[in-house]
Tab-separated table of C-alpha atoms and ligand atoms in Angstrom:
chain	number	residue	atom	x	y	z
A	1	THR	CA	0.000	0.000	0.000
A	2	THR	CA	1.123	3.415	-0.947
A	3	THR	CA	0.731	7.077	0.001
A	4	ILE	CA	0.703	9.746	-2.708
A	5	GLN	CA	1.310	13.363	-1.672
A	6	PHE	CA	1.041	16.417	-3.875
A	7	LYS	CA	2.801	19.412	-2.300
A	8	ASN	CA	2.178	22.780	-3.918
A	9	ILE	CA	2.168	21.146	-7.355
A	10	HIS	CA	2.092	23.388	-10.405
A	11	LYS	CA	1.899	22.316	-14.014
A	12	SER	CA	1.788	24.482	-17.092
A	13	TYR	CA	1.894	23.487	-20.729
A	14	ARG	CA	3.954	25.415	-23.253
A	15	VAL	CA	1.637	26.281	-26.109
A	16	GLY	CA	2.857	28.470	-28.971
A	17	GLY	CA	5.649	29.965	-26.853
A	18	ARG	CA	3.427	30.729	-23.875
A	19	ASP	CA	3.033	28.872	-20.582
A	20	ILE	CA	-0.604	27.995	-19.996
A	21	PRO	CA	-1.339	26.871	-16.424
A	22	ALA	CA	-3.215	23.578	-16.048
A	23	LEU	CA	-2.694	23.034	-12.290
A	24	SER	CA	-1.874	25.656	-9.688
A	25	GLY	CA	-0.850	24.935	-6.119
A	26	ILE	CA	-2.275	21.452	-5.600
A	27	ASP	CA	-1.944	20.100	-2.048
A	28	LEU	CA	-3.472	16.680	-1.643
A	29	THR	CA	-2.738	13.407	0.113
A	30	ILE	CA	-4.078	10.089	-1.160
A	31	ASN	CA	-3.989	7.476	1.590
A	32	PRO	CA	-2.795	3.877	1.274
A	33	GLY	CA	-5.476	1.489	0.086
A	34	GLU	CA	-8.195	4.039	-0.536
A	35	ILE	CA	-10.275	4.654	-3.643
A	36	PHE	CA	-9.793	8.333	-4.352
A	37	GLY	CA	-11.968	10.122	-6.905
A	38	MET	CA	-11.178	13.267	-8.883
A	39	ILE	CA	-14.208	14.964	-10.342
A	40	GLY	CA	-14.586	18.153	-12.354
A	41	HIS	CA	-15.578	19.561	-15.712
A	42	SER	CA	-13.619	18.948	-18.880
A	43	GLY	CA	-10.400	20.989	-18.766
A	44	ALA	CA	-10.362	21.204	-14.954
A	45	GLY	CA	-6.975	19.440	-14.799
A	46	LYS	CA	-8.002	15.930	-13.680
A	47	SER	CA	-6.138	14.061	-16.367
A	48	THR	CA	-3.011	16.169	-15.909
A	49	LEU	CA	-3.080	15.548	-12.152
A	50	VAL	CA	-3.333	11.798	-12.576
A	51	ARG	CA	-0.694	11.661	-15.314
A	52	LEU	CA	1.774	13.303	-12.927
A	53	ILE	CA	1.608	10.252	-10.670
A	54	ASN	CA	3.456	8.070	-13.180
A	55	LEU	CA	5.295	11.070	-14.641
A	56	LEU	CA	3.594	10.782	-18.011
A	57	GLU	CA	3.621	14.542	-17.378
A	58	ARG	CA	6.199	16.338	-15.246
A	59	PRO	CA	5.208	19.012	-12.763
A	60	THR	CA	6.654	22.476	-13.373
A	61	GLY	CA	6.814	23.098	-9.631
A	62	GLY	CA	6.287	21.465	-6.269
A	63	GLU	CA	6.935	18.026	-4.866
A	64	LEU	CA	5.207	14.748	-5.589
A	65	LEU	CA	5.960	12.157	-2.947
A	66	ILE	CA	5.181	8.463	-3.267
A	67	ASP	CA	5.826	6.712	0.033
A	68	GLY	CA	7.863	9.732	1.054
A	69	ALA	CA	10.184	9.813	-1.985
A	70	ASP	CA	10.015	12.787	-4.367
A	71	ILE	CA	9.486	11.062	-7.717
A	72	THR	CA	10.309	14.227	-9.682
A	73	ARG	CA	13.950	13.583	-8.693
A	74	PHE	CA	14.016	9.939	-9.786
A	75	ASP	CA	16.601	8.812	-12.333
A	76	ASN	CA	15.613	6.577	-15.265
A	77	ASP	CA	16.056	3.299	-13.388
A	78	ALA	CA	13.972	4.473	-10.452
A	79	LEU	CA	11.368	5.760	-12.883
A	80	ARG	CA	11.111	2.399	-14.650
A	81	ALA	CA	10.684	0.656	-11.292
A	82	LEU	CA	8.042	3.217	-10.281
A	83	ARG	CA	6.062	2.636	-13.465
A	84	ARG	CA	5.918	-1.094	-12.799
A	85	ARG	CA	4.287	-0.251	-9.465
A	86	ILE	CA	1.596	1.813	-11.184
A	87	GLY	CA	-1.057	0.434	-13.533
A	88	MET	CA	-3.352	2.563	-15.646
A	89	ILE	CA	-6.648	2.048	-17.467
A	90	PHE	CA	-8.213	4.361	-20.021
A	91	GLN	CA	-11.555	5.470	-21.413
A	92	HIS	CA	-10.912	3.852	-24.794
A	93	PHE	CA	-9.112	0.822	-23.312
A	94	ASN	CA	-5.934	1.275	-25.447
A	95	LEU	CA	-5.696	-2.426	-26.323
A	96	LEU	CA	-3.504	-3.670	-29.150
A	97	SER	CA	-5.972	-4.760	-31.824
A	98	SER	CA	-3.586	-7.184	-33.555
A	99	LYS	CA	-2.938	-9.117	-30.341
A	100	THR	CA	-5.184	-11.611	-28.564
A	101	VAL	CA	-6.606	-10.952	-25.125
A	102	ALA	CA	-3.907	-13.163	-23.577
A	103	ASP	CA	-1.118	-11.397	-25.479
A	104	ASN	CA	-2.439	-7.968	-24.493
A	105	VAL	CA	-2.314	-9.004	-20.834
A	106	ALA	CA	1.122	-10.604	-21.249
A	107	PHE	CA	2.535	-7.503	-22.942
A	108	PRO	CA	3.771	-5.636	-19.826
A	109	LEU	CA	5.282	-8.861	-18.472
A	110	ARG	CA	7.187	-9.450	-21.714
A	111	LEU	CA	8.388	-5.825	-21.648
A	112	ALA	CA	9.626	-6.261	-18.072
A	113	GLY	CA	11.391	-9.429	-19.275
A	114	LYS	CA	11.614	-11.000	-15.844
A	115	LYS	CA	9.418	-14.066	-16.232
A	116	SER	CA	9.846	-17.291	-18.165
A	117	ARG	CA	7.290	-18.196	-20.788
A	118	ALA	CA	5.602	-20.677	-18.431
A	119	GLU	CA	5.496	-18.115	-15.609
A	120	THR	CA	4.000	-15.536	-17.950
A	121	ASP	CA	1.345	-17.982	-19.172
A	122	ALA	CA	0.410	-18.901	-15.600
A	123	ARG	CA	0.226	-15.267	-14.547
A	124	VAL	CA	-1.949	-14.369	-17.561
A	125	ALA	CA	-4.320	-17.251	-16.778
A	126	GLU	CA	-4.605	-16.069	-13.175
A	127	LEU	CA	-5.284	-12.467	-14.252
A	128	LEU	CA	-7.927	-13.478	-16.798
A	129	ALA	CA	-9.646	-15.598	-14.145
A	130	ARG	CA	-9.638	-12.632	-11.774
A	131	VAL	CA	-11.446	-10.418	-14.317
A	132	GLY	CA	-13.772	-13.216	-15.506
A	133	LEU	CA	-12.379	-13.609	-19.027
A	134	SER	CA	-10.778	-17.055	-18.959
A	135	GLU	CA	-13.017	-18.220	-21.809
A	136	HIS	CA	-11.932	-15.334	-24.037
A	137	ALA	CA	-8.136	-15.650	-23.889
A	138	SER	CA	-7.620	-16.288	-27.598
A	139	LYS	CA	-10.109	-13.736	-28.904
A	140	TYR	CA	-9.143	-10.371	-30.353
A	141	PRO	CA	-10.330	-7.070	-28.853
A	142	SER	CA	-12.734	-6.465	-31.758
A	143	GLN	CA	-14.644	-9.604	-30.722
A	144	LEU	CA	-15.343	-8.267	-27.221
A	145	SER	CA	-17.955	-5.956	-25.699
A	146	GLY	CA	-16.889	-2.655	-24.155
A	147	GLY	CA	-17.087	-4.044	-20.637
A	148	GLN	CA	-14.988	-7.059	-21.628
A	149	LYS	CA	-12.395	-4.781	-23.255
A	150	GLN	CA	-12.089	-2.790	-20.045
A	151	ARG	CA	-11.660	-6.035	-18.100
A	152	VAL	CA	-8.736	-6.857	-20.392
A	153	GLY	CA	-7.393	-3.365	-19.664
A	154	ILE	CA	-7.670	-4.052	-15.942
A	155	ALA	CA	-5.945	-7.444	-16.224
A	156	ARG	CA	-3.128	-5.851	-18.232
A	157	ALA	CA	-2.802	-3.020	-15.700
A	158	LEU	CA	-2.446	-5.572	-12.875
A	159	ALA	CA	0.113	-7.753	-14.657
A	160	THR	CA	3.183	-6.306	-12.955
A	161	GLU	CA	1.504	-6.330	-9.505
A	162	PRO	CA	1.213	-2.575	-9.119
A	163	LYS	CA	0.491	-0.881	-5.812
A	164	ILE	CA	-1.442	1.948	-7.479
A	165	LEU	CA	-4.108	1.790	-10.178
A	166	LEU	CA	-4.908	4.975	-12.127
A	167	CYS	CA	-8.266	5.070	-13.914
A	168	ASP	CA	-8.796	7.861	-16.461
A	169	GLU	CA	-12.530	8.023	-17.279
A	170	ALA	CA	-12.425	4.221	-17.299
A	171	THR	CA	-16.202	3.787	-17.406
A	172	SER	CA	-17.102	6.814	-19.531
A	173	ALA	CA	-17.501	4.783	-22.721
A	174	LEU	CA	-19.684	2.127	-21.028
A	175	ASP	CA	-23.432	1.884	-20.479
A	176	PRO	CA	-24.726	2.246	-16.894
A	177	GLN	CA	-25.063	-1.474	-16.221
A	178	THR	CA	-21.594	-2.292	-17.545
A	179	THR	CA	-20.236	0.678	-15.586
A	180	GLN	CA	-21.603	-0.831	-12.378
A	181	SER	CA	-20.030	-4.219	-13.062
A	182	VAL	CA	-16.632	-2.681	-13.848
A	183	LEU	CA	-16.855	-0.563	-10.673
A	184	ARG	CA	-17.663	-3.706	-8.670
A	185	LEU	CA	-14.569	-5.356	-10.099
A	186	LEU	CA	-12.424	-2.330	-9.177
A	187	ALA	CA	-13.808	-2.352	-5.622
A	188	GLU	CA	-13.015	-6.065	-5.345
A	189	ILE	CA	-9.453	-5.497	-6.554
A	190	ASN	CA	-9.045	-2.660	-4.067
A	191	ARG	CA	-10.265	-4.877	-1.254
A	192	GLU	CA	-8.498	-8.106	-2.138
A	193	LEU	CA	-5.171	-6.772	-3.382
A	194	GLY	CA	-4.998	-3.645	-1.228
A	195	LEU	CA	-4.306	-1.417	-4.231
A	196	THR	CA	-4.664	2.334	-3.940
A	197	ILE	CA	-7.014	3.424	-6.726
A	198	VAL	CA	-7.100	6.951	-8.163
A	199	LEU	CA	-10.068	7.454	-10.400
A	200	ILE	CA	-10.992	10.374	-12.656
A	201	THR	CA	-14.570	10.869	-13.713
A	202	HIS	CA	-17.051	13.569	-14.642
A	203	GLU	CA	-19.894	11.407	-13.270
A	204	MET	CA	-21.055	11.929	-9.700
A	205	ASP	CA	-22.611	8.434	-9.613
A	206	VAL	CA	-19.224	6.803	-10.142
A	207	ILE	CA	-17.821	8.726	-7.170
A	208	ARG	CA	-20.810	7.807	-4.998
A	209	THR	CA	-20.613	4.132	-5.945
A	210	ILE	CA	-17.024	3.344	-5.013
A	211	CYS	CA	-14.922	6.251	-3.774
A	212	ASP	CA	-13.828	6.748	-0.171
A	213	ARG	CA	-12.700	10.328	-0.667
A	214	VAL	CA	-12.999	12.818	-3.483
A	215	ALA	CA	-11.383	16.014	-4.724
A	216	VAL	CA	-13.340	18.476	-6.829
A	217	LEU	CA	-11.148	20.225	-9.409
A	218	ASP	CA	-11.963	23.469	-11.145
A	219	GLY	CA	-9.657	25.662	-13.173
A	220	GLY	CA	-6.564	23.723	-12.099
A	221	LYS	CA	-7.304	23.988	-8.388
A	222	VAL	CA	-8.781	21.675	-5.775
A	223	VAL	CA	-11.892	23.557	-4.714
A	224	GLU	CA	-13.106	20.933	-2.267
A	225	HIS	CA	-11.960	17.592	-0.938
A	226	GLY	CA	-12.826	15.083	1.746
A	227	PRO	CA	-14.912	11.966	2.382
A	228	VAL	CA	-17.544	11.490	-0.322
A	229	ALA	CA	-20.405	11.750	2.174
A	230	ASP	CA	-19.114	15.148	3.382
A	231	VAL	CA	-18.444	16.645	-0.046
A	232	PHE	CA	-21.725	15.485	-1.591
A	233	LEU	CA	-24.185	15.929	1.257
A	234	HIS	CA	-27.125	16.326	-1.077
A	235	PRO	CA	-27.778	13.626	-3.656
B	1	ADP	P1	-9.450	17.283	-17.568
B	1	ADP	O1	-8.840	15.935	-17.467
B	1	ADP	O2	-10.086	17.736	-16.286
B	1	ADP	O3	-10.387	17.411	-18.741
B	1	ADP	P2	-6.850	18.156	-18.500
B	1	ADP	O4	-5.849	17.826	-17.443
B	1	ADP	O5	-6.947	17.268	-19.678
B	1	ADP	O6	-8.284	18.348	-17.803
B	1	ADP	O7	-6.575	19.626	-19.025
B	1	ADP	C1	-6.303	20.740	-18.169
B	1	ADP	C2	-5.882	21.926	-19.021
B	1	ADP	O8	-4.619	21.666	-19.609
B	1	ADP	C3	-6.834	22.232	-20.174
B	1	ADP	O9	-6.879	23.609	-20.352
B	1	ADP	C4	-6.167	21.556	-21.341
B	1	ADP	O10	-6.508	22.205	-22.538
B	1	ADP	C5	-4.694	21.717	-21.018
B	1	ADP	N1	-3.879	20.626	-21.569
B	1	ADP	C6	-3.992	19.319	-21.238
B	1	ADP	N2	-3.072	18.588	-21.896
B	1	ADP	C7	-2.357	19.454	-22.648
B	1	ADP	C8	-1.254	19.338	-23.548
B	1	ADP	N3	-0.687	18.138	-23.789
B	1	ADP	N4	-0.783	20.445	-24.145
B	1	ADP	C9	-1.334	21.642	-23.892
B	1	ADP	N5	-2.349	21.854	-23.055
B	1	ADP	C10	-2.864	20.761	-22.436
B	2	ADP	P1	-1.588	-13.798	-0.335
B	2	ADP	O1	-3.083	-13.739	-0.459
B	2	ADP	O2	-1.002	-15.148	-0.392
B	2	ADP	O3	-1.021	-12.871	0.713
B	2	ADP	P2	-1.365	-11.845	-2.312
B	2	ADP	O4	-2.659	-11.326	-1.811
B	2	ADP	O5	-0.156	-10.980	-2.245
B	2	ADP	O6	-1.005	-13.199	-1.664
B	2	ADP	O7	-1.532	-12.318	-3.795
B	2	ADP	C1	-2.558	-13.155	-4.219
B	2	ADP	C2	-2.477	-13.208	-5.725
B	2	ADP	O8	-2.806	-11.915	-6.225
B	2	ADP	C3	-1.077	-13.533	-6.200
B	2	ADP	O9	-1.170	-14.494	-7.235
B	2	ADP	C4	-0.503	-12.270	-6.712
B	2	ADP	O10	0.240	-12.487	-7.893
B	2	ADP	C5	-1.731	-11.437	-7.016
B	2	ADP	N1	-1.463	-10.048	-6.657
B	2	ADP	C6	-1.024	-9.587	-5.461
B	2	ADP	N2	-0.881	-8.263	-5.469
B	2	ADP	C7	-1.221	-7.878	-6.702
B	2	ADP	C8	-1.295	-6.607	-7.369
B	2	ADP	N3	-0.957	-5.475	-6.754
B	2	ADP	N4	-1.723	-6.595	-8.631
B	2	ADP	C9	-2.055	-7.714	-9.245
B	2	ADP	N5	-2.015	-8.926	-8.698
B	2	ADP	C10	-1.599	-9.020	-7.445
């Protein structure tokens, strides 16, 4: 389990020679093992904030501590190790269409290059069982429903046994019923594996269904944060 601390984090993007602020002065602590939601309108800075956690984006100021270590100072080796500890799932799943379900899930393990073929196969089988897709191992993504594709995304994200799972609008392309079943799976993973989950959404219902705490972002700032029941008193 893992603590994530943002300390006075700033991020601006350089656009046409000008620095455009996307996040200004974020102070936030995400506790070990919790499901933390980030909600806000499009452009509020949610995606940027979450992409800082695995340094897909770099902050322009401030400190970002994971278990007390400032990851903005990590060298390349430390960064590679950090990224293995962080899984991510996406709105549009980002599966490789020319690879089978099993090969998509095996992909991060093959990249890490630490497991034998037999170990990889066993791990993939275990992951597919966990997400309920054992019967679909040799299918291609185009043969799956949206909910099934996201389950493949989740299995792939878990392949390297991360301590943190980042979810960027992971249910936004799914219908309400499929959304609920994917959220149930995420809650189960949180509970059984003790993963810290950071979840971005623009849907209040998603926050209410599974988050412990929430931050509301607006214009690159956290305008409110706390336990879900305190922040959203009125349904
Ligand atoms: P959200 O996820 O809440 O929709 P984003 O983090 O995607 O918000 O965007 C925050 C702000 O940063 C927006 O104004 C957006 O246009 C800008 N932005 C995001 N990514 C980039 C980028 N790669 N280059 C330039 N500006 C960006
Ligand atoms: P135990 O229940 O024996 O303490 P764990 O709970 O650590 O063992 O692991 C149970 C199974 O879940 C193992 O097969 C392990 O590979 C898998 N697992 C553990 N942690 C993670 C993780 N963070 N992501 C994905 N899979 C995990």
